[in-house]
Amino acid sequence: MNFTSPRRRFASAAVAGIALTGLLSACGGSGSGDDAASKSGPVTLPFWGWANGQEAVVKAFNASHKDIQLKYTKVTDQLTMQKQLTNAVKAGNAPCLVQNTAEYVTSWVSQGALADITSYVEGEKGEFNTGAWASAQVQGKLYGVPTSSAPQFTIYRTDIFEKYGLEPPATWDDFIAAGKVLKKHNIKITNYAGEDPSTLEVLAMQAGAHWYAIDGDAWKVNFQDEGTLKAAKVIQEIIDNDLNAKLSFADYAAVQRSYDSGATATRQISTWQMAGMVQNFTKSFGDWALTPWPAYRGEAAKTPAGTNLTGGVTLVTKQCTDQKQAAQAALWMSTNQDAVKTMASPETGNGVMPALKDSGSYVGESISQKLLGKNYEPAQKVVTDSLGTVTTDWTFGPNWTAMFTELQAGWAKVVNKEQKVTDLLAHMQEWTVKDLKSRGISVKG
């Protein structure tokens, strides 16, 4: 699966509808966004991001705007972004604009790091799809502009499946069965990177789990609900039977070689992750095809909200003195047709699906004909269909960043067979409740 690095996903977070007090230890407020009106010369807005294609978008923005200029700094990846932004906020020199993903919005708002830009962008709501718009909100206020959606699907090696008489797996049972066949030929059906617990997150999400929810005036935490345990069972069977590779994305080239050489035969990914395949493969162009996510036994097809690791949202920080201009720049990058096309292409950008209301019209541009060959046309239907089966009721908690870091440590032990998935879940239940209480946040669990 490996959604993390360079990560990751987009999700339709239910936090958009939260209108309760006391759920966050602190909240970002509106800043002095009109300060630039009295300044002479163009406003310069520092912008941090990591996605391919952003430098070209920034160049185009600067060429078309005299009063606002973007100063772009490329960060290594999403996890590095969280660390660097933490340091910048503490030092009082945070950039105005930050590429980020939906799961971190609530955490940053609770730390008072983001600006409420609702008044600057709410009039553009009709330009975006509902789930994407929700991803930039906390308690009904907007703290950024959505940049992308992330339809999820399985990509698999058609030549390998055909050679061993396998059909693309329709269920997780089929997936495991195919993995057992491939194992006999020294082929792994998937890869679990030890640093990337998003595999557990998205399978739980697909199964209807809710790690965080709102219960009255408190957060409710549940890492052991029916959906999460269903996901844990699938993952544990894959690990116990040695059906997964254990390649770390710290050696990104090695991961890509594994897919390109046929040592690993499938990935559950989104459009943006195809860009890395296109840019690194040399042998297997035309041998790949798309198929929907495997379903749980007896259930209809359903994909997780996917987290997109190419951004999801462009956030505006509270320390930015030109918040109105920052919001305008963020809107331009998410709605300008040329900018959107640049980011949607796996060749020029990250292959991200736009957050726009008509994002389906960009499907053909967001997947690679070079990678898929004769399977390119049917792949477009798989992507389009997945946009209609996305999970939309997942909520990211106010300590998501800290929780995910703790989850990473335990996930590495799971992948290395040092503990069971259920052991990790029991630990995360206890740890998360304790951590929220230590932050003065009301919690049940």
GROMACS .gro file of N, CA and C in nm, residues 337-420:
model
  252
  337GLN      N    1  -0.708   2.694  -1.454
  337GLN     CA    2  -0.713   2.575  -1.540
  337GLN      C    3  -0.575   2.520  -1.573
  338ASP      N    4  -0.484   2.607  -1.607
  338ASP     CA    5  -0.349   2.561  -1.642
  338ASP      C    6  -0.276   2.504  -1.520
  339ALA      N    7  -0.294   2.569  -1.405
  339ALA     CA    8  -0.231   2.520  -1.283
  339ALA      C    9  -0.285   2.383  -1.245
  340VAL      N   10  -0.415   2.367  -1.257
  340VAL     CA   11  -0.479   2.239  -1.225
  340VAL      C   12  -0.429   2.129  -1.319
  341LYS      N   13  -0.418   2.160  -1.447
  341LYS     CA   14  -0.369   2.061  -1.543
  341LYS      C   15  -0.224   2.023  -1.516
  342THR      N   16  -0.145   2.121  -1.479
  342THR     CA   17  -0.004   2.093  -1.446
  342THR      C   18   0.006   1.992  -1.333
  343MET      N   19  -0.071   2.013  -1.227
  343MET     CA   20  -0.064   1.925  -1.111
  343MET      C   21  -0.132   1.791  -1.138
  344ALA      N   22  -0.230   1.787  -1.226
  344ALA     CA   23  -0.303   1.663  -1.253
  344ALA      C   24  -0.222   1.563  -1.334
  345SER      N   25  -0.130   1.611  -1.414
  345SER     CA   26  -0.053   1.522  -1.501
  345SER      C   27   0.056   1.447  -1.425
  346PRO      N   28   0.070   1.314  -1.446
  346PRO     CA   29   0.180   1.240  -1.384
  346PRO      C   30   0.316   1.280  -1.441
  347GLU      N   31   0.316   1.342  -1.559
  347GLU     CA   32   0.441   1.382  -1.622
  347GLU      C   33   0.490   1.518  -1.571
  348THR      N   34   0.399   1.614  -1.560
  348THR     CA   35   0.439   1.750  -1.520
  348THR      C   36   0.415   1.779  -1.373
  349GLY      N   37   0.331   1.701  -1.310
  349GLY     CA   38   0.297   1.725  -1.170
  349GLY      C   39   0.300   1.597  -1.089
  350ASN      N   40   0.199   1.582  -1.005
  350ASN     CA   41   0.193   1.466  -0.917
  350ASN      C   42   0.079   1.372  -0.951
  351GLY      N   43   0.013   1.397  -1.062
  351GLY     CA   44  -0.098   1.310  -1.099
  351GLY      C   45  -0.215   1.322  -1.003
  352VAL      N   46  -0.235   1.440  -0.945
  352VAL     CA   47  -0.342   1.455  -0.846
  352VAL      C   48  -0.475   1.487  -0.914
  353MET      N   49  -0.581   1.431  -0.860
  353MET     CA   50  -0.714   1.468  -0.905
  353MET      C   51  -0.750   1.601  -0.839
  354PRO      N   52  -0.797   1.699  -0.915
  354PRO     CA   53  -0.830   1.828  -0.857
  354PRO      C   54  -0.941   1.818  -0.753
  355ALA      N   55  -0.950   1.918  -0.670
  355ALA     CA   56  -1.057   1.925  -0.570
  355ALA      C   57  -1.183   1.989  -0.628
  356LEU      N   58  -1.181   2.021  -0.756
  356LEU     CA   59  -1.291   2.093  -0.819
  356LEU      C   60  -1.416   2.008  -0.834
  357LYS      N   61  -1.528   2.074  -0.850
  357LYS     CA   62  -1.656   2.007  -0.863
  357LYS      C   63  -1.660   1.915  -0.984
  358ASP      N   64  -1.591   1.954  -1.090
  358ASP     CA   65  -1.590   1.874  -1.213
  358ASP      C   66  -1.461   1.795  -1.225
  359SER      N   67  -1.407   1.745  -1.114
  359SER     CA   68  -1.277   1.677  -1.117
  359SER      C   69  -1.276   1.554  -1.207
  360GLY      N   70  -1.394   1.494  -1.229
  360GLY     CA   71  -1.400   1.377  -1.314
  360GLY      C   72  -1.351   1.403  -1.456
  361SER      N   73  -1.359   1.528  -1.500
  361SER     CA   74  -1.315   1.561  -1.635
  361SER      C   75  -1.163   1.556  -1.649
  362TYR      N   76  -1.092   1.545  -1.537
  362TYR     CA   77  -0.946   1.541  -1.539
  362TYR      C   78  -0.890   1.399  -1.527
  363VAL      N   79  -0.978   1.299  -1.525
  363VAL     CA   80  -0.933   1.161  -1.504
  363VAL      C   81  -0.831   1.120  -1.610
  364GLY      N   82  -0.862   1.149  -1.735
  364GLY     CA   83  -0.771   1.108  -1.843
  364GLY      C   84  -0.633   1.168  -1.830
  365GLU      N   85  -0.626   1.291  -1.778
  365GLU     CA   86  -0.497   1.358  -1.764
  365GLU      C   87  -0.421   1.314  -1.639
  366SER      N   88  -0.491   1.257  -1.542
  366SER     CA   89  -0.428   1.223  -1.415
  366SER      C   90  -0.369   1.082  -1.412
  367ILE      N   91  -0.396   1.002  -1.514
  367ILE     CA   92  -0.336   0.869  -1.522
  367ILE      C   93  -0.250   0.859  -1.647
  368SER      N   94  -0.156   0.767  -1.645
  368SER     CA   95  -0.054   0.763  -1.750
  368SER      C   96  -0.083   0.656  -1.856
  369GLN      N   97  -0.097   0.701  -1.980
  369GLN     CA   98  -0.113   0.606  -2.090
  369GLN      C   99   0.015   0.527  -2.112
  370LYS      N  100   0.127   0.588  -2.085
  370LYS     CA  101   0.256   0.520  -2.099
  370LYS      C  102   0.266   0.402  -2.003
  371LEU      N  103   0.219   0.421  -1.882
  371LEU     CA  104   0.225   0.315  -1.781
  371LEU      C  105   0.123   0.206  -1.808
  372LEU      N  106   0.004   0.244  -1.854
  372LEU     CA  107  -0.107   0.150  -1.866
  372LEU      C  108  -0.121   0.088  -2.005
  373GLY      N  109  -0.065   0.151  -2.107
  373GLY     CA  110  -0.073   0.095  -2.241
  373GLY      C  111  -0.216   0.071  -2.286
  374LYS      N  112  -0.246  -0.049  -2.332
  374LYS     CA  113  -0.380  -0.083  -2.381
  374LYS      C  114  -0.486  -0.079  -2.272
  375ASN      N  115  -0.442  -0.073  -2.147
  375ASN     CA  116  -0.535  -0.071  -2.035
  375ASN      C  117  -0.574   0.072  -1.993
  376TYR      N  118  -0.529   0.171  -2.069
  376TYR     CA  119  -0.553   0.311  -2.034
  376TYR      C  120  -0.701   0.348  -2.038
  377GLU      N  121  -0.773   0.309  -2.143
  377GLU     CA  122  -0.914   0.347  -2.156
  377GLU      C  123  -0.999   0.285  -2.046
  378PRO      N  124  -0.992   0.153  -2.023
  378PRO     CA  125  -1.073   0.098  -1.913
  378PRO      C  126  -1.033   0.150  -1.776
  379ALA      N  127  -0.908   0.193  -1.761
  379ALA     CA  128  -0.862   0.247  -1.633
  379ALA      C  129  -0.938   0.374  -1.596
  380GLN      N  130  -0.976   0.452  -1.695
  380GLN     CA  131  -1.047   0.577  -1.668
  380GLN      C  132  -1.180   0.551  -1.599
  381LYS      N  133  -1.248   0.442  -1.638
  381LYS     CA  134  -1.375   0.408  -1.573
  381LYS      C  135  -1.353   0.365  -1.429
  382VAL      N  136  -1.244   0.292  -1.403
  382VAL     CA  137  -1.214   0.250  -1.267
  382VAL      C  138  -1.195   0.372  -1.177
  383VAL      N  139  -1.121   0.470  -1.226
  383VAL     CA  140  -1.096   0.591  -1.147
  383VAL      C  141  -1.226   0.669  -1.126
  384THR      N  142  -1.303   0.686  -1.232
  384THR     CA  143  -1.429   0.760  -1.222
  384THR      C  144  -1.524   0.692  -1.126
  385ASP      N  145  -1.536   0.560  -1.135
  385ASP     CA  146  -1.625   0.486  -1.045
  385ASP      C  147  -1.581   0.500  -0.900
  386SER      N  148  -1.450   0.503  -0.877
  386SER     CA  149  -1.401   0.511  -0.739
  386SER      C  150  -1.435   0.644  -0.674
  387LEU      N  151  -1.451   0.748  -0.756
  387LEU     CA  152  -1.490   0.878  -0.701
  387LEU      C  153  -1.628   0.874  -0.638
  388GLY      N  154  -1.711   0.776  -0.680
  388GLY     CA  155  -1.846   0.766  -0.627
  388GLY      C  156  -1.861   0.668  -0.512
  389THR      N  157  -1.751   0.604  -0.469
  389THR     CA  158  -1.761   0.506  -0.361
  389THR      C  159  -1.672   0.543  -0.243
  390VAL      N  160  -1.637   0.670  -0.233
  390VAL     CA  161  -1.541   0.713  -0.131
  390VAL      C  162  -1.607   0.726   0.006
  391THR      N  163  -1.537   0.682   0.109
  391THR     CA  164  -1.580   0.700   0.246
  391THR      C  165  -1.580   0.849   0.281
  392THR      N  166  -1.688   0.897   0.342
  392THR     CA  167  -1.697   1.041   0.370
  392THR      C  168  -1.722   1.072   0.517
  393ASP      N  169  -1.722   0.970   0.603
  393ASP     CA  170  -1.757   0.997   0.744
  393ASP      C  171  -1.641   0.971   0.839
  394TRP      N  172  -1.519   0.988   0.791
  394TRP     CA  173  -1.401   0.969   0.875
  394TRP      C  174  -1.363   1.100   0.940
  395THR      N  175  -1.330   1.097   1.068
  395THR     CA  176  -1.294   1.217   1.143
  395THR      C  177  -1.151   1.209   1.191
  396PHE      N  178  -1.074   1.315   1.171
  396PHE     CA  179  -0.937   1.323   1.221
  396PHE      C  180  -0.937   1.395   1.355
  397GLY      N  181  -0.877   1.333   1.456
  397GLY     CA  182  -0.878   1.390   1.589
  397GLY      C  183  -0.780   1.504   1.607
  398PRO      N  184  -0.792   1.577   1.719
  398PRO     CA  185  -0.709   1.695   1.743
  398PRO      C  186  -0.563   1.664   1.775
  399ASN      N  187  -0.532   1.539   1.804
  399ASN     CA  188  -0.391   1.502   1.828
  399ASN      C  189  -0.342   1.405   1.723
  400TRP      N  190  -0.394   1.419   1.602
  400TRP     CA  191  -0.364   1.323   1.496
  400TRP      C  192  -0.213   1.310   1.470
  401THR      N  193  -0.143   1.420   1.467
  401THR     CA  194   0.000   1.416   1.437
  401THR      C  195   0.075   1.332   1.539
  402ALA      N  196   0.049   1.357   1.667
  402ALA     CA  197   0.115   1.279   1.773
  402ALA      C  198   0.070   1.134   1.770
  403MET      N  199  -0.058   1.112   1.747
  403MET     CA  200  -0.109   0.975   1.742
  403MET      C  201  -0.045   0.897   1.628
  404PHE      N  202  -0.033   0.959   1.512
  404PHE     CA  203   0.022   0.889   1.397
  404PHE      C  204   0.169   0.853   1.419
  405THR      N  205   0.241   0.940   1.487
  405THR     CA  206   0.381   0.912   1.519
  405THR      C  207   0.392   0.790   1.611
  406GLU      N  208   0.304   0.782   1.708
  406GLU     CA  209   0.303   0.666   1.798
  406GLU      C  210   0.263   0.539   1.721
  407LEU      N  211   0.168   0.555   1.632
  407LEU     CA  212   0.122   0.442   1.550
  407LEU      C  213   0.235   0.389   1.462
  408GLN      N  214   0.315   0.480   1.410
  408GLN     CA  215   0.428   0.439   1.327
  408GLN      C  216   0.523   0.345   1.401
  409ALA      N  217   0.556   0.379   1.525
  409ALA     CA  218   0.649   0.298   1.603
  409ALA      C  219   0.594   0.157   1.622
  410GLY      N  220   0.466   0.147   1.651
  410GLY     CA  221   0.406   0.016   1.671
  410GLY      C  222   0.389  -0.062   1.542
  411TRP      N  223   0.361   0.009   1.434
  411TRP     CA  224   0.343  -0.056   1.305
  411TRP      C  225   0.471  -0.126   1.260
  412ALA      N  226   0.584  -0.065   1.285
  412ALA     CA  227   0.712  -0.127   1.250
  412ALA      C  228   0.726  -0.263   1.319
  413LYS      N  229   0.682  -0.271   1.443
  413LYS     CA  230   0.688  -0.398   1.516
  413LYS      C  231   0.592  -0.501   1.456
  414VAL      N  232   0.478  -0.455   1.409
  414VAL     CA  233   0.382  -0.544   1.345
  414VAL      C  234   0.440  -0.603   1.217
  415VAL      N  235   0.496  -0.518   1.134
  415VAL     CA  236   0.554  -0.563   1.008
  415VAL      C  237   0.668  -0.662   1.031
  416ASN      N  238   0.744  -0.642   1.138
  416ASN     CA  239   0.857  -0.731   1.171
  416ASN      C  240   0.816  -0.849   1.258
  417LYS      N  241   0.684  -0.869   1.275
  417LYS     CA  242   0.629  -0.982   1.351
  417LYS      C  243   0.671  -0.982   1.498
  418GLU      N  244   0.692  -0.864   1.553
  418GLU     CA  245   0.727  -0.853   1.694
  418GLU      C  246   0.602  -0.835   1.780
  419GLN      N  247   0.490  -0.802   1.718
  419GLN     CA  248   0.362  -0.796   1.787
  419GLN      C  249   0.250  -0.810   1.685
  420LYS      N  250   0.130  -0.842   1.732
  420LYS     CA  251   0.014  -0.857   1.646
  420LYS      C  252  -0.052  -0.721   1.622
   0.00000   0.00000   0.00000
